[in-house]
CSV table of C-alpha atoms and ligand atoms in Angstrom, one decimal:
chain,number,residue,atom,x,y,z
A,160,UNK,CA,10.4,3.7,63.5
A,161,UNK,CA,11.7,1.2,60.8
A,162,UNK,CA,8.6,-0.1,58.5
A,163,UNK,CA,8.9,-3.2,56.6
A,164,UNK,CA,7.8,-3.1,53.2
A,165,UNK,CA,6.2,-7.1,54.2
A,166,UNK,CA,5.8,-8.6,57.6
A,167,UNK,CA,4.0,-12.2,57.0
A,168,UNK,CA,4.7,-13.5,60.6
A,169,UNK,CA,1.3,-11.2,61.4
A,170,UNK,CA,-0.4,-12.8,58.7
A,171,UNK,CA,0.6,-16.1,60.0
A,172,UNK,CA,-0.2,-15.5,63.5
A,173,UNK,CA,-3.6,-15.1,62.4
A,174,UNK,CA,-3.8,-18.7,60.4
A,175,UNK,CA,-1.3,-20.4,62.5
A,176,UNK,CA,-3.9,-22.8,64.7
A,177,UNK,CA,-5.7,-23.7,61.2
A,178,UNK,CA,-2.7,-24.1,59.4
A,179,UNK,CA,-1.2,-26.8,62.0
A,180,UNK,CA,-4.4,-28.7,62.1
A,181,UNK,CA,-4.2,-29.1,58.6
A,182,UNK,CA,-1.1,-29.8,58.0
A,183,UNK,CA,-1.2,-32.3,60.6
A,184,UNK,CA,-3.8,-34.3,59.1
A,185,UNK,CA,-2.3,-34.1,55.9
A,186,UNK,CA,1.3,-35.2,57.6
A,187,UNK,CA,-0.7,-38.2,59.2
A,188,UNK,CA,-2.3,-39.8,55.7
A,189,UNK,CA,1.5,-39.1,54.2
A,190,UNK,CA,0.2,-38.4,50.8
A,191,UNK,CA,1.7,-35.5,49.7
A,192,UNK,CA,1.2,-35.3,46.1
A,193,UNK,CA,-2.1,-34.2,44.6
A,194,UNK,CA,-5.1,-35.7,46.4
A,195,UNK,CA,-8.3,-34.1,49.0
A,196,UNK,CA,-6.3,-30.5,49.4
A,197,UNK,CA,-5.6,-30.1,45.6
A,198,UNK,CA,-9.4,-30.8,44.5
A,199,UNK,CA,-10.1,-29.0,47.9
A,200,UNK,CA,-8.3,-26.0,46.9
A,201,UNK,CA,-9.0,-25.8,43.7
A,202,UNK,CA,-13.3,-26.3,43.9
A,203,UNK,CA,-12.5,-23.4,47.1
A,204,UNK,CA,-11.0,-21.3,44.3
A,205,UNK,CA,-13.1,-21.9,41.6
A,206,UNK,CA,-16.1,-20.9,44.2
A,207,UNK,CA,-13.9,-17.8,44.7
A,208,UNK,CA,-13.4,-16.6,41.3
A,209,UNK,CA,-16.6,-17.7,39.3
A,210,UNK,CA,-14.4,-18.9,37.3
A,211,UNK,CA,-15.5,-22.5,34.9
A,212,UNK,CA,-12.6,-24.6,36.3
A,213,UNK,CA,-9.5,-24.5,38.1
A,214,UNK,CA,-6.5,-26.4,37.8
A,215,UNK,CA,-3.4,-26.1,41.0
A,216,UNK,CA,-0.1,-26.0,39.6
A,217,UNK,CA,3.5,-25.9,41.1
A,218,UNK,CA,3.7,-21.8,40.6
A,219,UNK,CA,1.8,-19.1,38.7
A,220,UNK,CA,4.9,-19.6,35.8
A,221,UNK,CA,4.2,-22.9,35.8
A,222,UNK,CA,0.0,-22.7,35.4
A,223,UNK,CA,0.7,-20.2,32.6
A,224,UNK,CA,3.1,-22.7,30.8
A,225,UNK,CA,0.4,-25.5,31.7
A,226,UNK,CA,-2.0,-23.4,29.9
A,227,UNK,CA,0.1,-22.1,26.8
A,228,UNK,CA,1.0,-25.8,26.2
A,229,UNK,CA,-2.5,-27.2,26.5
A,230,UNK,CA,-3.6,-24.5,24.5
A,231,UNK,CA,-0.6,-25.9,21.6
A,232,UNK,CA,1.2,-22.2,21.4
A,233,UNK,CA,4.5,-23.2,20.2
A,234,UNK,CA,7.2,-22.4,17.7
A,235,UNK,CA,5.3,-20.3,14.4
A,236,UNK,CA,3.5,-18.5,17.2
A,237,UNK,CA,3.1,-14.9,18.6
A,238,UNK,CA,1.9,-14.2,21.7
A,239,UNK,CA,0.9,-10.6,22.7
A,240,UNK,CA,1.4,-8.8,26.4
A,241,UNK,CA,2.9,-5.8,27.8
A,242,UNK,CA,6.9,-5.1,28.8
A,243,UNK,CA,5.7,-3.7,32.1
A,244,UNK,CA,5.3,-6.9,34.3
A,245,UNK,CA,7.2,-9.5,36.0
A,246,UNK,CA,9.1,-11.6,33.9
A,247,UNK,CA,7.7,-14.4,34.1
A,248,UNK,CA,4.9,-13.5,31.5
A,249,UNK,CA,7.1,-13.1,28.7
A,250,UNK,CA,9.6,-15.9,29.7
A,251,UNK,CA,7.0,-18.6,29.3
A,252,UNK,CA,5.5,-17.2,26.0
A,253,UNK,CA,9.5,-17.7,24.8
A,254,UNK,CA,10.1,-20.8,26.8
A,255,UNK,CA,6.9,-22.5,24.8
A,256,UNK,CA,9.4,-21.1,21.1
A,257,UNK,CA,6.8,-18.3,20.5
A,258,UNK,CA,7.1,-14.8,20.3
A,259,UNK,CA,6.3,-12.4,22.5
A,260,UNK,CA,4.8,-9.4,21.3
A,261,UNK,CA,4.9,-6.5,23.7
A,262,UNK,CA,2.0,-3.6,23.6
A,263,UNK,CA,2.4,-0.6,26.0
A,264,UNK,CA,0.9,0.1,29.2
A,265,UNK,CA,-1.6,2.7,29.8
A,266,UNK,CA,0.1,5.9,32.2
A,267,UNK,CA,-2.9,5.4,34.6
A,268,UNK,CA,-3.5,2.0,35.9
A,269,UNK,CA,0.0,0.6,34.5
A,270,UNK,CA,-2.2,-2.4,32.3
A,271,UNK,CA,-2.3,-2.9,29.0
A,272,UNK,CA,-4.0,0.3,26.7
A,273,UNK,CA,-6.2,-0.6,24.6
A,274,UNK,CA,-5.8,1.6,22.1
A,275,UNK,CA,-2.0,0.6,21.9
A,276,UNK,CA,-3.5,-3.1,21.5
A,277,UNK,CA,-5.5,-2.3,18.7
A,278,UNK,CA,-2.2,-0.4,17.3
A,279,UNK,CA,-0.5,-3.4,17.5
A,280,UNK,CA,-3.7,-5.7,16.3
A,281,UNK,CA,-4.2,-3.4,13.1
A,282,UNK,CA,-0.8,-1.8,12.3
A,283,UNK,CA,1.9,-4.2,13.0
A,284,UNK,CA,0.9,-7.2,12.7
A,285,UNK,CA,-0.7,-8.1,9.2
A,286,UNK,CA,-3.2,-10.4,7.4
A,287,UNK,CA,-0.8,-13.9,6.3
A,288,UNK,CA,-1.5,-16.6,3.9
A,289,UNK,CA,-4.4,-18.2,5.8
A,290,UNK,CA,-5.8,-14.8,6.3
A,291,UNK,CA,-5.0,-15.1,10.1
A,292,UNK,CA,-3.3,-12.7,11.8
A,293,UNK,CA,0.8,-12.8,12.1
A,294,UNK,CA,3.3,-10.6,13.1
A,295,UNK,CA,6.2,-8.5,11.1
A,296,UNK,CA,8.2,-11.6,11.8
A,297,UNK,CA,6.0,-14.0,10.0
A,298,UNK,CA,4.5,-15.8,13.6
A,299,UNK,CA,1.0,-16.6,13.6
A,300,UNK,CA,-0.8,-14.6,16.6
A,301,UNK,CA,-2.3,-17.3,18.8
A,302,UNK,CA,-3.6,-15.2,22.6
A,303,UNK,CA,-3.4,-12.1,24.0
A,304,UNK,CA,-2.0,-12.0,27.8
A,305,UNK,CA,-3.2,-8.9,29.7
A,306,UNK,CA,-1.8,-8.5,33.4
A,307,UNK,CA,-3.8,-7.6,36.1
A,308,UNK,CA,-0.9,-5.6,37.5
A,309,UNK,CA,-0.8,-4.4,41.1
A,310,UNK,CA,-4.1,-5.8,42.0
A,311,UNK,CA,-6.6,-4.1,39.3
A,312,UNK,CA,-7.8,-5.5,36.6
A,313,UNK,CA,-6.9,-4.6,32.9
A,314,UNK,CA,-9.9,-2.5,30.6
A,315,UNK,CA,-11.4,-6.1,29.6
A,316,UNK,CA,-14.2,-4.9,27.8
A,317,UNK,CA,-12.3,-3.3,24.8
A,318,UNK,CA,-9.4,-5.7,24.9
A,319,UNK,CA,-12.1,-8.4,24.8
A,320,UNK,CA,-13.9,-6.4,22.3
A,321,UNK,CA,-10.7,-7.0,20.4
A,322,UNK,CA,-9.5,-10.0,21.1
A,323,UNK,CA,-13.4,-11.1,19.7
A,324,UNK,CA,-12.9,-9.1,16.6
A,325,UNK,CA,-9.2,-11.0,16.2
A,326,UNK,CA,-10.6,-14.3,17.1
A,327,UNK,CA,-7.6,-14.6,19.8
A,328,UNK,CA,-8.0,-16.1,23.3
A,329,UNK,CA,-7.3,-14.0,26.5
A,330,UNK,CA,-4.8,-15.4,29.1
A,331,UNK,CA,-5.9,-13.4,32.1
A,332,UNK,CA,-2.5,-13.0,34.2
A,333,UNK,CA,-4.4,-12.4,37.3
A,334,UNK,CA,-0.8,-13.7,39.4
A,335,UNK,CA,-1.5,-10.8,41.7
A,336,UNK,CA,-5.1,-10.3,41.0
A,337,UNK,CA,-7.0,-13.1,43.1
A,338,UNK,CA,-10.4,-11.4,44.3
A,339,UNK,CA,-10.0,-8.5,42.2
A,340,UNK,CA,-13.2,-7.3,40.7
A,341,UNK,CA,-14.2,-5.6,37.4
A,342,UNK,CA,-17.6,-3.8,36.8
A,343,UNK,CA,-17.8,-4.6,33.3
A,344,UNK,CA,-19.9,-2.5,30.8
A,345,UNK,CA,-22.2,-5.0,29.7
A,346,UNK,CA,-23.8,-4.9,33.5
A,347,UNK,CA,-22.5,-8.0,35.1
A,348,UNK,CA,-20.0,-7.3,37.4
A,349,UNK,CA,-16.5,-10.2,36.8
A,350,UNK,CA,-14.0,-11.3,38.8
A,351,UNK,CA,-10.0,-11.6,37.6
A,352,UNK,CA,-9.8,-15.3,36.2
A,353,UNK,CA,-13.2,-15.6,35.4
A,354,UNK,CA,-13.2,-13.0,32.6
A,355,UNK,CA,-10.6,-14.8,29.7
A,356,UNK,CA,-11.1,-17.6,27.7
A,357,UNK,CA,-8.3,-19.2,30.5
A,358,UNK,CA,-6.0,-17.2,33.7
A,359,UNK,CA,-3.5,-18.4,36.5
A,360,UNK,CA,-2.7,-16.8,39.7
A,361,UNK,CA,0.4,-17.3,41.5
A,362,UNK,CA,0.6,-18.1,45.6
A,363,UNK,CA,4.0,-16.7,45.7
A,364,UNK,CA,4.6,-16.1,49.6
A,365,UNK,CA,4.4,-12.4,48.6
A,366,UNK,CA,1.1,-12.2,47.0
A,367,UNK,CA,-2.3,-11.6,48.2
A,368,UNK,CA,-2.7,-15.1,49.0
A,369,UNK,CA,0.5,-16.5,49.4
A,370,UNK,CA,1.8,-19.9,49.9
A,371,UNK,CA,4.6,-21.3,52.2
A,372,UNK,CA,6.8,-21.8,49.4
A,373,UNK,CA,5.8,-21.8,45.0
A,374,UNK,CA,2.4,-22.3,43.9
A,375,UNK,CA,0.0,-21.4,41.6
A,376,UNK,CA,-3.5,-21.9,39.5
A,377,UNK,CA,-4.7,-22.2,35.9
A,378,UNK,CA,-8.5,-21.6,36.0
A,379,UNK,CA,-10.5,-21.7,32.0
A,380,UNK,CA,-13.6,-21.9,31.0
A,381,UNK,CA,-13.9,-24.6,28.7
A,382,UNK,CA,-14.1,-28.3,30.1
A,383,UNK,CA,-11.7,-29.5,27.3
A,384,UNK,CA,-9.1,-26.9,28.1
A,385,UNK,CA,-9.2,-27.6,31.1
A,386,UNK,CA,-8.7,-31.5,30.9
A,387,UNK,CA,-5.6,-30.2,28.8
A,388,UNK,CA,-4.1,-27.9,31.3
A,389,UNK,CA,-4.1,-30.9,33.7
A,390,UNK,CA,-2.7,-33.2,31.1
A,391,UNK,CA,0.1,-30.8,30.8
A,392,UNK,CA,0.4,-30.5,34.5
A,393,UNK,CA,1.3,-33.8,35.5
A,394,UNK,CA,3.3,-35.3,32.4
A,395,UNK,CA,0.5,-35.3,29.2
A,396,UNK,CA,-0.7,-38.3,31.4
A,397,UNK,CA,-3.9,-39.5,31.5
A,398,UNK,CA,-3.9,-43.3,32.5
A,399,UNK,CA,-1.0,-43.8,34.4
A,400,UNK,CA,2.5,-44.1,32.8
A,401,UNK,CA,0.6,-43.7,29.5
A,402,UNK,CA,1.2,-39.9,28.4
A,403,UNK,CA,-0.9,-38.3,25.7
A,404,UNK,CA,1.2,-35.1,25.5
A,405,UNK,CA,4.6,-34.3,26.2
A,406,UNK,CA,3.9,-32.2,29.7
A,407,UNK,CA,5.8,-31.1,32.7
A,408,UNK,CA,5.7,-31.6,36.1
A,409,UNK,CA,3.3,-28.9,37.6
A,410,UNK,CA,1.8,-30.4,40.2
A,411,UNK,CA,0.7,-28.2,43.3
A,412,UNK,CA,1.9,-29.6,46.3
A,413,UNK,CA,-0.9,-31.2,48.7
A,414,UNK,CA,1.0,-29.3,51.3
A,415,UNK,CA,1.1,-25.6,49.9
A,416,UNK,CA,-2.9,-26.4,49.4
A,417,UNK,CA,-3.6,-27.6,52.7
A,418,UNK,CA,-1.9,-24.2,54.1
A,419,UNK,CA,-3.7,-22.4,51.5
A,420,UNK,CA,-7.0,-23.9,52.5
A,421,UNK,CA,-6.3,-22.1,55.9
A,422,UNK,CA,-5.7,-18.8,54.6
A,423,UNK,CA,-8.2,-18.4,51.8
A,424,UNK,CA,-11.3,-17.7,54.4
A,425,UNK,CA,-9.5,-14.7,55.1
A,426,UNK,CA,-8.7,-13.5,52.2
A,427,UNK,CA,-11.6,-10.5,51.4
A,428,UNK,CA,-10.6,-9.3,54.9
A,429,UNK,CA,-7.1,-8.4,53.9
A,430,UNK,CA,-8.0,-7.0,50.9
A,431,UNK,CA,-10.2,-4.9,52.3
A,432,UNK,CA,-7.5,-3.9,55.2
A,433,UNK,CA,-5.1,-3.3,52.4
A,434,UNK,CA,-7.9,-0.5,50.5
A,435,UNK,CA,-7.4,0.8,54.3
A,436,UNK,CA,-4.5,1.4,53.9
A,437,UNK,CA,-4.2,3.1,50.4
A,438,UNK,CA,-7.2,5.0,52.2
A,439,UNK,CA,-5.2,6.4,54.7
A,440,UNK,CA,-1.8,6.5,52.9
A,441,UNK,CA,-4.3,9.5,50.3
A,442,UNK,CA,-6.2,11.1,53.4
A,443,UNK,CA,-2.0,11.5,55.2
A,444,UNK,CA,-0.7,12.5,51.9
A,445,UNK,CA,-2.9,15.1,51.3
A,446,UNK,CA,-2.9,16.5,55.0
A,447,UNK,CA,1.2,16.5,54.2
A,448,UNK,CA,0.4,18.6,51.3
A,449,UNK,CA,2.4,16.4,49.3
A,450,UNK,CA,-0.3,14.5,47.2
A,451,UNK,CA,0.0,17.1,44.2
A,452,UNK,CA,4.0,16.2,44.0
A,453,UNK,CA,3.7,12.4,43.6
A,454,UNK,CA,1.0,10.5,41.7
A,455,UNK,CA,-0.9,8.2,43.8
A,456,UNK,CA,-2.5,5.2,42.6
A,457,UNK,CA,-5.3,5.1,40.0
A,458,UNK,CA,-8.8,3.3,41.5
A,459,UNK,CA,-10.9,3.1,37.8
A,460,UNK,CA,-13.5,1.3,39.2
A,461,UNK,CA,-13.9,2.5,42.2
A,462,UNK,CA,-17.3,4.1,41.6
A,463,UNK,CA,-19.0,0.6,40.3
A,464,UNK,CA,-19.8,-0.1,43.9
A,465,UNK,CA,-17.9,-3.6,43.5
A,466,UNK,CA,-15.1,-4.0,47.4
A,467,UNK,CA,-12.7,-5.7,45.3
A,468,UNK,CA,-12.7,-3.1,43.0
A,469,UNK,CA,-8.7,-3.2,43.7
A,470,UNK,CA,-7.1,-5.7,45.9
A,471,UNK,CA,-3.6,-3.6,46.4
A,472,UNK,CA,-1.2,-6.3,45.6
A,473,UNK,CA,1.2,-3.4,45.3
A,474,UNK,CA,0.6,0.3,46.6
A,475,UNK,CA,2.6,2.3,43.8
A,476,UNK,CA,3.5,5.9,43.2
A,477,UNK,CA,5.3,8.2,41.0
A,478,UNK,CA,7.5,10.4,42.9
A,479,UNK,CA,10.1,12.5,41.3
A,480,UNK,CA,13.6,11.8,41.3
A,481,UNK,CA,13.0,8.0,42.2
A,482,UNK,CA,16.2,6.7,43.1
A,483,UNK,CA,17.5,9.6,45.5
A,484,UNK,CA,14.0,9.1,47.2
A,485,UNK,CA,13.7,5.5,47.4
A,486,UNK,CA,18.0,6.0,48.9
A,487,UNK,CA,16.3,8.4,51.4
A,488,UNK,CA,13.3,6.1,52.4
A,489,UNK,CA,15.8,3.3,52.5
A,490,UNK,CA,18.0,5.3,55.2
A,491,UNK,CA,14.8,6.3,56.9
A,492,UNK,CA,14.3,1.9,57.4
A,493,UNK,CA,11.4,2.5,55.2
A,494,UNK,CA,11.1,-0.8,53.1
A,495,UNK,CA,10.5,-0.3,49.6
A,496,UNK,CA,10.8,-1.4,45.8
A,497,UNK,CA,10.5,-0.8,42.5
A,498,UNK,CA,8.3,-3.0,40.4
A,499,UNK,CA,9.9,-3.3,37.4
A,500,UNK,CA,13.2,-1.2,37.4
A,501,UNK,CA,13.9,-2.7,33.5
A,502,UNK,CA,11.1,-3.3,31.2
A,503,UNK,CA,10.9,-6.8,29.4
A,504,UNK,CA,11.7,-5.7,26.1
A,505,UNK,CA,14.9,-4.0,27.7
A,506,UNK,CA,16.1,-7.3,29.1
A,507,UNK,CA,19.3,-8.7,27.7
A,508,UNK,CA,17.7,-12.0,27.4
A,509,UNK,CA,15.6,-10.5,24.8
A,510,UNK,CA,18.1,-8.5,23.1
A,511,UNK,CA,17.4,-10.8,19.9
A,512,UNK,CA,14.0,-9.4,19.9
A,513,UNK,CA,15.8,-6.4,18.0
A,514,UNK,CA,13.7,-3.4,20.9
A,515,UNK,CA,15.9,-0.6,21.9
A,516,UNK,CA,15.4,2.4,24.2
A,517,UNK,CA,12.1,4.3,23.2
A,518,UNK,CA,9.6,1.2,22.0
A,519,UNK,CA,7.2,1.3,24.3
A,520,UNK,CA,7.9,4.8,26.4
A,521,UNK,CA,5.4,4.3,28.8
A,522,UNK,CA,6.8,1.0,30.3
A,523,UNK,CA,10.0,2.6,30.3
A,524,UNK,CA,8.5,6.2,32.4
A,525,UNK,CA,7.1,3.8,34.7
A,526,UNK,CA,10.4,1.4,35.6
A,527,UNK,CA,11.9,5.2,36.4
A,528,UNK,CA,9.2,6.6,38.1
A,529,UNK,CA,7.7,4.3,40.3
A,530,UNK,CA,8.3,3.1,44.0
A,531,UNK,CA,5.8,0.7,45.9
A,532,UNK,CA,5.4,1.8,49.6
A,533,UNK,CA,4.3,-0.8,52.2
A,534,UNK,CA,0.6,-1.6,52.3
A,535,UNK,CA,0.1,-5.0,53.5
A,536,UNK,CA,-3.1,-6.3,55.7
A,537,UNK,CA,-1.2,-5.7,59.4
A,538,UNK,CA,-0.1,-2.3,58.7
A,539,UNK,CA,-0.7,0.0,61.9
A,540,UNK,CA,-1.7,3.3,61.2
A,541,UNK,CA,1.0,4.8,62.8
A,542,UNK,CA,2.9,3.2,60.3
A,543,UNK,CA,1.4,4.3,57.5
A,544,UNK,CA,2.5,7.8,59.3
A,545,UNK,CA,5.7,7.0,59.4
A,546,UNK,CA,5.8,5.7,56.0
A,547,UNK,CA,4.2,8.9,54.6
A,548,UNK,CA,6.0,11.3,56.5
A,549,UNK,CA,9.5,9.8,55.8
A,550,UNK,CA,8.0,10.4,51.9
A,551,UNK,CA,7.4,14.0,52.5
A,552,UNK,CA,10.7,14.4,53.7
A,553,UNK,CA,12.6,12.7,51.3
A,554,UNK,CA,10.4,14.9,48.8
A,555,UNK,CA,12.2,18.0,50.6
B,164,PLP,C1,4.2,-13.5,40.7
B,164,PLP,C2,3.9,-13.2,39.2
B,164,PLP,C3,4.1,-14.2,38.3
B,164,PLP,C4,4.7,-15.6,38.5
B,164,PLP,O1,4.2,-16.3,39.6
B,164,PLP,P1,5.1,-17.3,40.3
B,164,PLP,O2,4.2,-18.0,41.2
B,164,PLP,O3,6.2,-16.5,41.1
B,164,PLP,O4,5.7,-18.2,39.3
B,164,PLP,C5,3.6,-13.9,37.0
B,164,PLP,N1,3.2,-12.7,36.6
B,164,PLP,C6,3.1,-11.7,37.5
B,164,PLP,C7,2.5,-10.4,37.1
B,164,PLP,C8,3.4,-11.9,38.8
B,164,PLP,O5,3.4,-10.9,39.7
């Protein structure tokens, strides 16, 4: 039995009638750009998160760039994440002119380590003219972008702790983090994009909550940002064809909300159908006496009590020998990936960044070592069988 690593024609069969009533409506009043949906969408997700406000953009690249230019980040500055996320993180800390400034991940959850952040914070980077913080090549350090990767959120209280003692901002990349909870220490529990000083998630068909097509949210917590962030998004213009700022065209579409709109009640449902999942993927794994051989995923908070306490964007192992296993799943119609075969700093398009081989050893274990099994919502338990089984015996 072949198992697809996604299926969202299940999904969709469950939001279809909604869906078509909204997007009938909308396709009656013919006004497509902005308007009800947007402000809909965005109060709906604000409501969601906890987050102070929330701004739709045309992707979750294009809410982070809405937020890095609002915020000024530019050429002079450095902006600091890991190498062990999708690209678009890093590309729109370079496409702003600033630096990106890459800390390692930490072997458990795959987010940023603390401790390698307070390296970075400490060591590397030094005390400039102004007595604010710059890096080795002379950029001044304006944020700190921790990813949410996989659907858990990053150790918040110590890189907050941090980023407090630094004076920096944190950009929360919560792209594949919408709903995910974190218990933090000081008692109240927080949900992704309500945590940083500002955050975006992405509505990528693929992700949790996924659009028909590109989409994506800034959410911040200051009133002023956020009058920035939708300056940026629609041209630096306030009154019309009068632009403060030089911006972009970011704009969510009316559509993608309305559709999103449909889906969102759902949301918690899936999440917790896709901790299923993971559930039974561990209980099969273990009854296959393989579980010792391959390293399952980390769940850090999952004794706080909080149901989000990971949303399962991804379901990612370690196995051994990757490659010849992921061949062997492949031939077994078992769909699969790896998330992210080359680190950032590997990438030729950041050559000039001067990294090589060895710079951040963690990121680089982890684009060797890891495949991401199915684990979306609809997945059968005899799937998950299959899935497991064809594991096993690719593990010989
Ligand atoms: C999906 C994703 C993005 C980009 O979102 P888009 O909507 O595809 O532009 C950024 N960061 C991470 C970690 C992502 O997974």
């Amino acid at each position: 039995m072949a198992v697809p690593l996604l299926d969202l024609r299940l999904q969709y069969a469950q939001v279809k009638d909604d869906v078509v009533r909204r997007l009938d409506a909308l396709l009656e009043s013919q006004q497509f750009i902005l308007g009800p949906p947007v402000a809909e969408l965005e109060e709906a997700v604000r409501a969601y998160t906890g987050c102070g406000h929330a701004v739709g953009a045309s992707s979750g690249t294009d809410a982070l760039l809405a937020i890095l230019m609002a915020m000024d980040i530019g050429r002079g500055d450095a902006v600091i994440t890991t190498p062990y996320t999708f690209f678009a993180t890093a590309g729109c800390i370079h496409r702003v002119g600033a630096e990106p400034v890459f800390v390692d991940i930490d072997a458990d959850t795959y987010n940023m380590h603390p401790a390698r952040l307070e390296e970075c914070l400490r060591k590397k980077c030094r005390s400039g003219p102004d007595g604010r913080l710059v890096t080795a090549a002379g950029n001044r350090v304006r944020a700190i972008v921790p990813v949410h990767l996989f659907g858990c959120v990053c150790d918040m209280d110590r890189i907050g702790a941090l980023a407090a003692e630094f004076d920096l901002p944190v950009i929360e990349d919560a792209a594949q983090a919408i709903g995910a909870d974190y218990p933090s220490r000081g008692g109240k529990a927080q949900r992704a994009g309500a945590i940083g000083e500002a955050s975006y998630f992405s509505f990528f068909p693929s992700k949790n909550l996924g659009a028909f097509g590109d989409g994506g949210m800034a959410t911040c917590r200051d009133a002023r940002l956020a009058a920035q962030i939708r300056l940026m998004r629609n041209h630096g213009m306030g009154e019309q064809y009068h632009h403060e700022k030089v911006g972009g065209n970011f704009r969510l579409d009316a559509m993608q909300a309305a559709i999103l709109l449909a889906k969102l009640p759902h949301l918690d449902a899936w999440h917790e159908a896709r901790r299923r999942n993971a559930a039974l993927y561990r209980e099969e794994f273990e009854r296959l006496g393989v579980a010792e051989r391959i390293v399952l995923p980390a769940e850090p908070y999952a004794a706080s009590g909080l149901k989000n306490h990971h949303i399962y964007h991804q379901y990612v192992v370690r196995v051994p020998d990757r490659d010849r296993v992921r061949a062997a799943l492949a031939a077994d119609g078992i769909g699969c990936a790896v998330y992210y075969p080359v680190p950032l700093h590997l990438q030729e398009c950041f050559a000039p960044l001067g990294h090589r081989k060895g710079d951040f050893p963690e990121s680089e274990k982890a684009s060797l070592e890891t495949l991401a099994l199915p684990i979306f919502p609809e997945l059968a338990p005899d799937q998950i069988r299959e899935v497991a089984g064809a594991l096993a015996r690719a593990l010989g």
